[in-house]
Tab-separated table of C-alpha atoms in Angstrom:
chain	number	residue	atom	x	y	z
A	864	MET	CA	-3.918	-1.468	4.797
A	865	ARG	CA	-2.670	-4.408	6.612
A	866	ARG	CA	-5.157	-4.948	8.477
A	867	LEU	CA	-8.002	-4.886	5.885
A	868	VAL	CA	-6.696	-6.727	3.598
A	869	LEU	CA	-6.243	-10.704	5.484
A	870	GLY	CA	-9.034	-12.741	4.283
A	871	VAL	CA	-9.584	-10.052	1.327
A	872	LEU	CA	-9.960	-12.777	-1.401
A	873	ALA	CA	-12.992	-14.783	-0.645
A	874	LEU	CA	-14.260	-11.602	0.582
A	875	ALA	CA	-13.172	-9.530	-2.730
A	876	LEU	CA	-14.527	-12.195	-5.010
A	877	ALA	CA	-17.715	-11.163	-4.051
A	878	ALA	CA	-17.424	-7.895	-4.295
A	879	GLY	CA	-18.170	-8.268	-7.861
A	880	CYS	CA	-15.588	-10.132	-9.422
A	881	GLY	CA	-15.332	-9.022	-13.447
A	882	ARG	CA	-17.921	-6.251	-13.272
A	883	ALA	CA	-18.016	-2.704	-14.995
A	884	PRO	CA	-18.782	-0.137	-12.557
A	885	ASP	CA	-21.780	2.510	-12.460
A	886	ARG	CA	-20.436	5.290	-14.704
A	887	GLU	CA	-22.192	8.049	-12.076
A	888	VAL	CA	-19.152	7.157	-9.838
A	889	SER	CA	-17.298	10.442	-10.848
A	890	ALA	CA	-19.737	12.411	-9.394
A	891	PRO	CA	-20.063	14.900	-7.998
A	892	GLN	CA	-16.914	16.675	-7.697
A	893	VAL	CA	-15.331	18.861	-4.829
A	894	THR	CA	-15.007	22.827	-6.376
A	895	ARG	CA	-12.580	24.876	-5.316
A	896	THR	CA	-14.564	27.975	-4.094
A	897	GLU	CA	-13.877	27.920	-0.312
A	898	PRO	CA	-11.294	30.986	-0.437
A	899	ALA	CA	-7.708	29.636	0.193
A	900	ASN	CA	-7.303	31.655	3.841
A	901	ALA	CA	-10.689	29.835	5.333
A	902	ARG	CA	-8.858	26.328	4.147
A	903	LEU	CA	-5.952	27.427	6.473
A	904	ALA	CA	-7.933	28.454	8.514
A	905	GLY	CA	-9.786	24.421	8.512
A	906	LEU	CA	-6.553	23.237	9.784
A	907	SER	CA	-5.693	25.524	12.655
A	908	THR	CA	-6.647	22.696	15.269
A	909	TYR	CA	-4.439	19.644	15.176
A	910	PRO	CA	-6.765	16.601	15.720
A	911	ARG	CA	-6.423	13.768	17.966
A	912	PHE	CA	-8.155	11.321	17.097
A	913	GLY	CA	-8.967	8.027	19.772
A	914	ASP	CA	-7.308	5.218	19.213
A	915	ARG	CA	-8.144	1.192	20.401
A	916	ASP	CA	-4.555	0.361	21.284
A	917	PRO	CA	-2.883	3.388	21.548
A	918	HIS	CA	1.034	3.341	21.334
A	919	GLU	CA	3.579	6.320	23.389
A	920	TRP	CA	5.534	7.764	20.995
A	921	ALA	CA	9.334	8.280	21.607
A	922	ALA	CA	10.065	10.337	19.419
A	923	ARG	CA	7.256	13.158	17.264
A	924	ALA	CA	3.934	12.289	17.551
A	925	PRO	CA	1.353	11.942	14.932
A	926	TRP	CA	-0.380	14.229	16.596
A	927	SER	CA	1.988	16.880	16.002
A	928	TYR	CA	1.255	17.372	12.281
A	929	PRO	CA	-1.731	19.282	11.337
A	930	VAL	CA	-3.189	17.576	8.402
A	931	HIS	CA	-5.536	13.623	8.927
A	932	GLY	CA	-6.915	11.270	7.011
A	933	ILE	CA	-8.116	7.866	7.075
A	934	ASP	CA	-7.896	4.551	4.262
A	935	VAL	CA	-11.362	2.697	3.960
A	936	SER	CA	-12.380	-0.536	2.316
A	937	ARG	CA	-15.498	-2.809	2.606
A	938	TYR	CA	-14.822	-4.213	5.921
A	939	GLN	CA	-15.907	-0.057	7.579
A	940	GLY	CA	-19.054	-0.920	6.518
A	941	ASP	CA	-21.246	2.554	6.256
A	942	ILE	CA	-19.532	4.758	6.985
A	943	ASP	CA	-20.933	8.964	8.178
A	944	TRP	CA	-18.741	11.052	5.436
A	945	LEU	CA	-20.379	14.490	7.146
A	946	LYS	CA	-18.950	12.967	10.852
A	947	VAL	CA	-15.652	11.795	9.588
A	948	ARG	CA	-15.354	15.297	7.938
A	949	ARG	CA	-16.404	17.033	11.597
A	950	SER	CA	-14.405	15.333	13.827
A	951	GLY	CA	-10.621	16.917	11.609
A	952	VAL	CA	-10.217	14.637	8.848
A	953	SER	CA	-9.078	16.167	5.642
A	954	PHE	CA	-8.697	13.725	3.344
A	955	ALA	CA	-9.790	10.110	2.564
A	956	TYR	CA	-7.652	7.435	0.600
A	957	ILE	CA	-10.268	4.991	-0.381
A	958	LYS	CA	-9.725	1.052	-1.692
A	959	ALA	CA	-11.110	0.540	-5.396
A	960	THR	CA	-9.024	-2.436	-6.691
A	961	GLU	CA	-6.769	-5.331	-6.223
A	962	GLY	CA	-5.382	-7.518	-9.070
A	963	GLY	CA	-6.914	-7.969	-12.106
A	964	ASP	CA	-10.630	-8.686	-11.444
A	965	HIS	CA	-11.907	-7.668	-8.319
A	966	THR	CA	-13.596	-4.027	-6.810
A	967	ASP	CA	-14.205	-3.653	-3.757
A	968	ALA	CA	-17.857	-4.102	-2.992
A	969	LYS	CA	-17.962	-0.285	-1.080
A	970	PHE	CA	-16.366	1.727	-3.381
A	971	ARG	CA	-18.910	3.728	-5.131
A	972	ASP	CA	-20.602	4.370	-1.958
A	973	ASN	CA	-17.830	5.259	-0.686
A	974	TRP	CA	-16.646	7.861	-3.590
A	975	ARG	CA	-19.939	9.397	-3.439
A	976	GLY	CA	-20.252	10.241	0.276
A	977	ALA	CA	-17.014	11.242	1.277
A	978	GLY	CA	-16.834	14.152	-2.145
A	979	ALA	CA	-20.489	14.725	-1.134
A	980	ALA	CA	-19.029	15.637	2.420
A	981	GLY	CA	-16.157	18.106	0.901
A	982	LEU	CA	-13.239	15.547	1.966
A	983	LYS	CA	-10.039	15.365	-0.968
A	984	ARG	CA	-10.209	11.325	-1.525
A	985	GLY	CA	-8.285	9.547	-3.430
A	986	ALA	CA	-8.497	6.053	-4.685
A	987	TYR	CA	-6.139	2.712	-4.211
A	988	HIS	CA	-5.057	-0.315	-5.555
A	989	TYR	CA	-4.461	-3.170	-3.784
A	990	TYR	CA	-1.339	-4.899	-5.861
A	991	TYR	CA	-1.738	-8.482	-6.683
A	992	PHE	CA	2.143	-10.857	-7.301
A	993	CYS	CA	0.261	-12.688	-9.143
A	994	ARG	CA	-1.281	-10.598	-12.299
A	995	PRO	CA	1.122	-8.775	-15.100
A	996	ALA	CA	1.193	-4.960	-13.917
A	997	ALA	CA	-0.214	-3.635	-17.282
A	998	GLU	CA	-3.358	-5.723	-16.690
A	999	GLN	CA	-3.798	-4.056	-13.054
A	1000	ALA	CA	-3.228	-0.732	-14.229
A	1001	ARG	CA	-5.585	-0.570	-16.535
A	1002	TRP	CA	-8.438	-3.230	-14.425
A	1003	PHE	CA	-8.172	0.130	-12.248
A	1004	ILE	CA	-8.549	3.170	-14.729
A	1005	ARG	CA	-11.226	1.165	-15.627
A	1006	HIS	CA	-13.050	1.515	-12.296
A	1007	VAL	CA	-11.741	4.747	-10.889
A	1008	PRO	CA	-13.241	8.101	-12.803
A	1009	LYS	CA	-10.736	10.307	-14.523
A	1010	ASP	CA	-11.802	12.848	-11.867
A	1011	PRO	CA	-9.274	16.225	-11.576
A	1012	ASP	CA	-10.120	17.182	-8.117
A	1013	ALA	CA	-9.081	14.044	-7.011
A	1014	LEU	CA	-5.441	13.364	-5.134
A	1015	PRO	CA	-3.226	11.327	-6.651
A	1016	PRO	CA	-3.692	7.325	-7.137
A	1017	VAL	CA	-1.975	5.439	-4.974
A	1018	LEU	CA	-0.306	1.829	-5.206
A	1019	ASP	CA	-0.617	-0.683	-2.435
A	1020	MET	CA	2.523	-2.834	-2.145
A	1021	GLU	CA	3.217	-5.450	0.506
A	1022	TRP	CA	3.234	-8.982	1.055
A	1023	ASN	CA	-0.369	-10.910	1.287
A	1024	HIS	CA	0.894	-13.468	3.911
A	1025	ARG	CA	-2.250	-14.940	4.004
A	1026	SER	CA	-3.281	-15.133	0.140
A	1027	ARG	CA	-4.072	-18.576	-0.477
A	1028	SER	CA	-3.832	-18.253	-4.157
A	1029	CYS	CA	-0.558	-16.798	-5.243
A	1030	ARG	CA	2.368	-17.353	-3.533
A	1031	THR	CA	4.626	-15.651	-5.490
A	1032	ARG	CA	7.391	-13.319	-3.787
A	1033	PRO	CA	9.138	-11.580	-6.809
A	1034	ASP	CA	12.841	-10.254	-6.385
A	1035	GLY	CA	13.541	-6.688	-5.805
A	1036	ALA	CA	13.986	-5.786	-9.129
A	1037	THR	CA	11.602	-7.539	-10.677
A	1038	VAL	CA	9.052	-5.672	-8.195
A	1039	ARG	CA	10.534	-2.465	-8.890
A	1040	ALA	CA	9.901	-3.205	-12.684
A	1041	GLU	CA	6.801	-4.176	-12.459
A	1042	ALA	CA	5.269	-1.244	-10.054
A	1043	ARG	CA	7.188	1.589	-12.782
A	1044	LYS	CA	4.723	-0.462	-15.272
A	1045	PHE	CA	1.812	0.390	-13.413
A	1046	LEU	CA	2.775	3.738	-12.279
A	1047	ASN	CA	3.217	4.635	-15.419
A	1048	ILE	CA	0.374	4.125	-17.213
A	1049	LEU	CA	-1.824	5.717	-14.177
A	1050	GLU	CA	0.301	8.860	-14.803
A	1051	ARG	CA	-0.454	8.642	-18.364
A	1052	HIS	CA	-4.245	8.279	-17.561
A	1053	TYR	CA	-4.800	10.120	-14.870
A	1054	GLY	CA	-1.936	13.033	-15.148
A	1055	LYS	CA	-0.615	12.178	-11.463
A	1056	ARG	CA	2.107	10.680	-10.439
A	1057	PRO	CA	0.692	8.128	-7.758
A	1058	VAL	CA	1.754	7.361	-4.715
A	1059	VAL	CA	3.609	4.199	-2.900
A	1060	TYR	CA	2.211	2.931	-0.242
A	1061	THR	CA	4.206	0.043	1.678
A	1062	THR	CA	5.489	-1.477	5.091
A	1063	VAL	CA	8.565	-2.254	7.144
A	1064	ASP	CA	9.154	-5.599	5.679
A	1065	PHE	CA	8.342	-5.475	1.674
A	1066	TYR	CA	10.462	-2.213	2.087
A	1067	ARG	CA	13.234	-4.102	3.022
A	1068	ASP	CA	12.714	-7.424	1.347
A	1069	THR	CA	12.167	-5.642	-2.074
A	1070	GLY	CA	14.007	-2.276	-2.012
A	1071	ILE	CA	10.667	-0.667	-3.357
A	1072	GLY	CA	12.279	2.379	-1.897
A	1073	GLN	CA	14.841	2.589	-5.123
A	1074	LEU	CA	12.605	4.379	-7.222
A	1075	SER	CA	12.680	7.320	-8.339
A	1076	GLY	CA	10.912	10.187	-8.156
A	1077	THR	CA	8.005	8.684	-6.048
A	1078	GLU	CA	6.204	9.616	-3.381
A	1079	PHE	CA	5.628	6.789	-0.448
A	1080	TRP	CA	2.962	6.303	2.353
A	1081	LEU	CA	4.485	4.876	5.053
A	1082	ARG	CA	2.982	2.401	7.894
A	1083	SER	CA	4.375	2.516	10.854
A	1084	VAL	CA	2.436	1.513	14.053
A	1085	ALA	CA	4.923	2.041	16.052
A	1086	GLY	CA	8.088	4.201	15.656
A	1087	HIS	CA	8.585	7.534	13.508
A	1088	PRO	CA	9.593	6.452	9.759
A	1089	GLN	CA	12.215	8.217	10.170
A	1090	GLN	CA	13.258	5.618	13.111
A	1091	VAL	CA	11.788	2.687	10.931
A	1092	TYR	CA	13.740	4.026	7.833
A	1093	PRO	CA	16.041	6.156	8.108
A	1094	GLY	CA	16.684	8.133	5.052
A	1095	GLU	CA	13.403	7.858	3.614
A	1096	SER	CA	11.355	10.911	2.671
A	1097	TRP	CA	7.945	10.471	2.658
A	1098	SER	CA	4.780	12.258	1.831
A	1099	PHE	CA	2.135	10.481	4.310
A	1100	TRP	CA	2.538	8.019	7.267
A	1101	GLN	CA	-0.112	5.870	8.489
A	1102	TYR	CA	-0.377	5.567	12.120
A	1103	SER	CA	-2.519	3.493	13.580
A	1104	GLY	CA	-4.751	0.745	12.042
A	1105	THR	CA	-6.715	0.668	15.578
A	1106	GLY	CA	-7.763	4.301	15.012
A	1107	GLN	CA	-11.985	5.481	16.232
A	1108	VAL	CA	-12.841	8.023	14.069
A	1109	PRO	CA	-16.613	9.281	14.039
A	1110	GLY	CA	-18.660	8.138	11.616
A	1111	VAL	CA	-16.726	5.079	11.253
A	1112	ALA	CA	-17.629	1.833	13.373
A	1113	GLY	CA	-15.072	0.471	14.694
A	1114	ASP	CA	-11.566	0.723	13.395
A	1115	VAL	CA	-9.791	2.379	10.983
A	1116	ASP	CA	-6.042	3.503	9.483
A	1117	LEU	CA	-5.322	6.584	10.293
A	1118	ASN	CA	-2.528	8.255	8.163
A	1119	THR	CA	-0.930	11.985	8.845
A	1120	PHE	CA	0.036	14.272	5.546
A	1121	GLY	CA	3.864	15.008	6.262
A	1122	GLY	CA	3.869	18.571	5.609
A	1123	SER	CA	2.412	22.486	6.867
A	1124	PRO	CA	-1.187	23.015	5.921
A	1125	GLU	CA	-0.320	25.189	3.338
A	1126	SER	CA	2.136	22.579	1.530
A	1127	TRP	CA	-1.176	20.261	2.226
A	1128	LEU	CA	-3.210	22.240	0.108
A	1129	ARG	CA	-0.795	23.002	-2.701
A	1130	TRP	CA	-0.033	18.662	-2.272
A	1131	SER	CA	-4.146	18.322	-2.987
A	1132	GLY	CA	-4.973	21.103	-5.641
A	1133	GLN	CA	-6.311	23.194	-3.307
A	1134	ILE	CA	-4.239	26.160	-4.321
């Protein structure tokens, strides 16, 4: 996600500052009528996607995991979601909001498109360190529908090195306290504990890994998370920011789930 947020202030302002979304965004929903064994069969082939800037993995490679997904925002433009699903992608996390007054211009289109294609989908919020956590949580809730079939929300916490409007870098205790407020508000509303996405420098600077009862999505594009985040457990691993996926024009972030096909189906509420 780091690459996707460069210059995000000016672009996000253009995305509809302060505008409430069309509530039809909640449709369509993915139903659970497909037998579990058929869903497992669909995960039997481990996908491997192209990469504009591939890394030679010394430890376990990401394509040794069975379940892969992408995260997207307005920067990917128009997406052919059927092609994305047919390429082997199992899930998509879609940028919804940033701070307390920015929405992603493609969220509604991406949310509908991913759902219509039958992909498991979730929404993420890019945290802004110059607004209270509670205010940002309410902004996310205002724009992201309560869909029982959606994946848990994601809180994206990383330093924005190029922000022109917010140079604040809170200490670790403040970051963790604000993160807890955000996570608790969303959990009460959606009934699912959000996942926290983070980067190597932010993780080291803030001790965000100290959050108890929290699942993590770790960015590590030059080493396995076991090497880069020693001792940290993870649910998702973002292993590339330069992936090439059919249906997406240009680069896209690639991610893998850290468990088996069966554990993915349970985690995502499909069985």
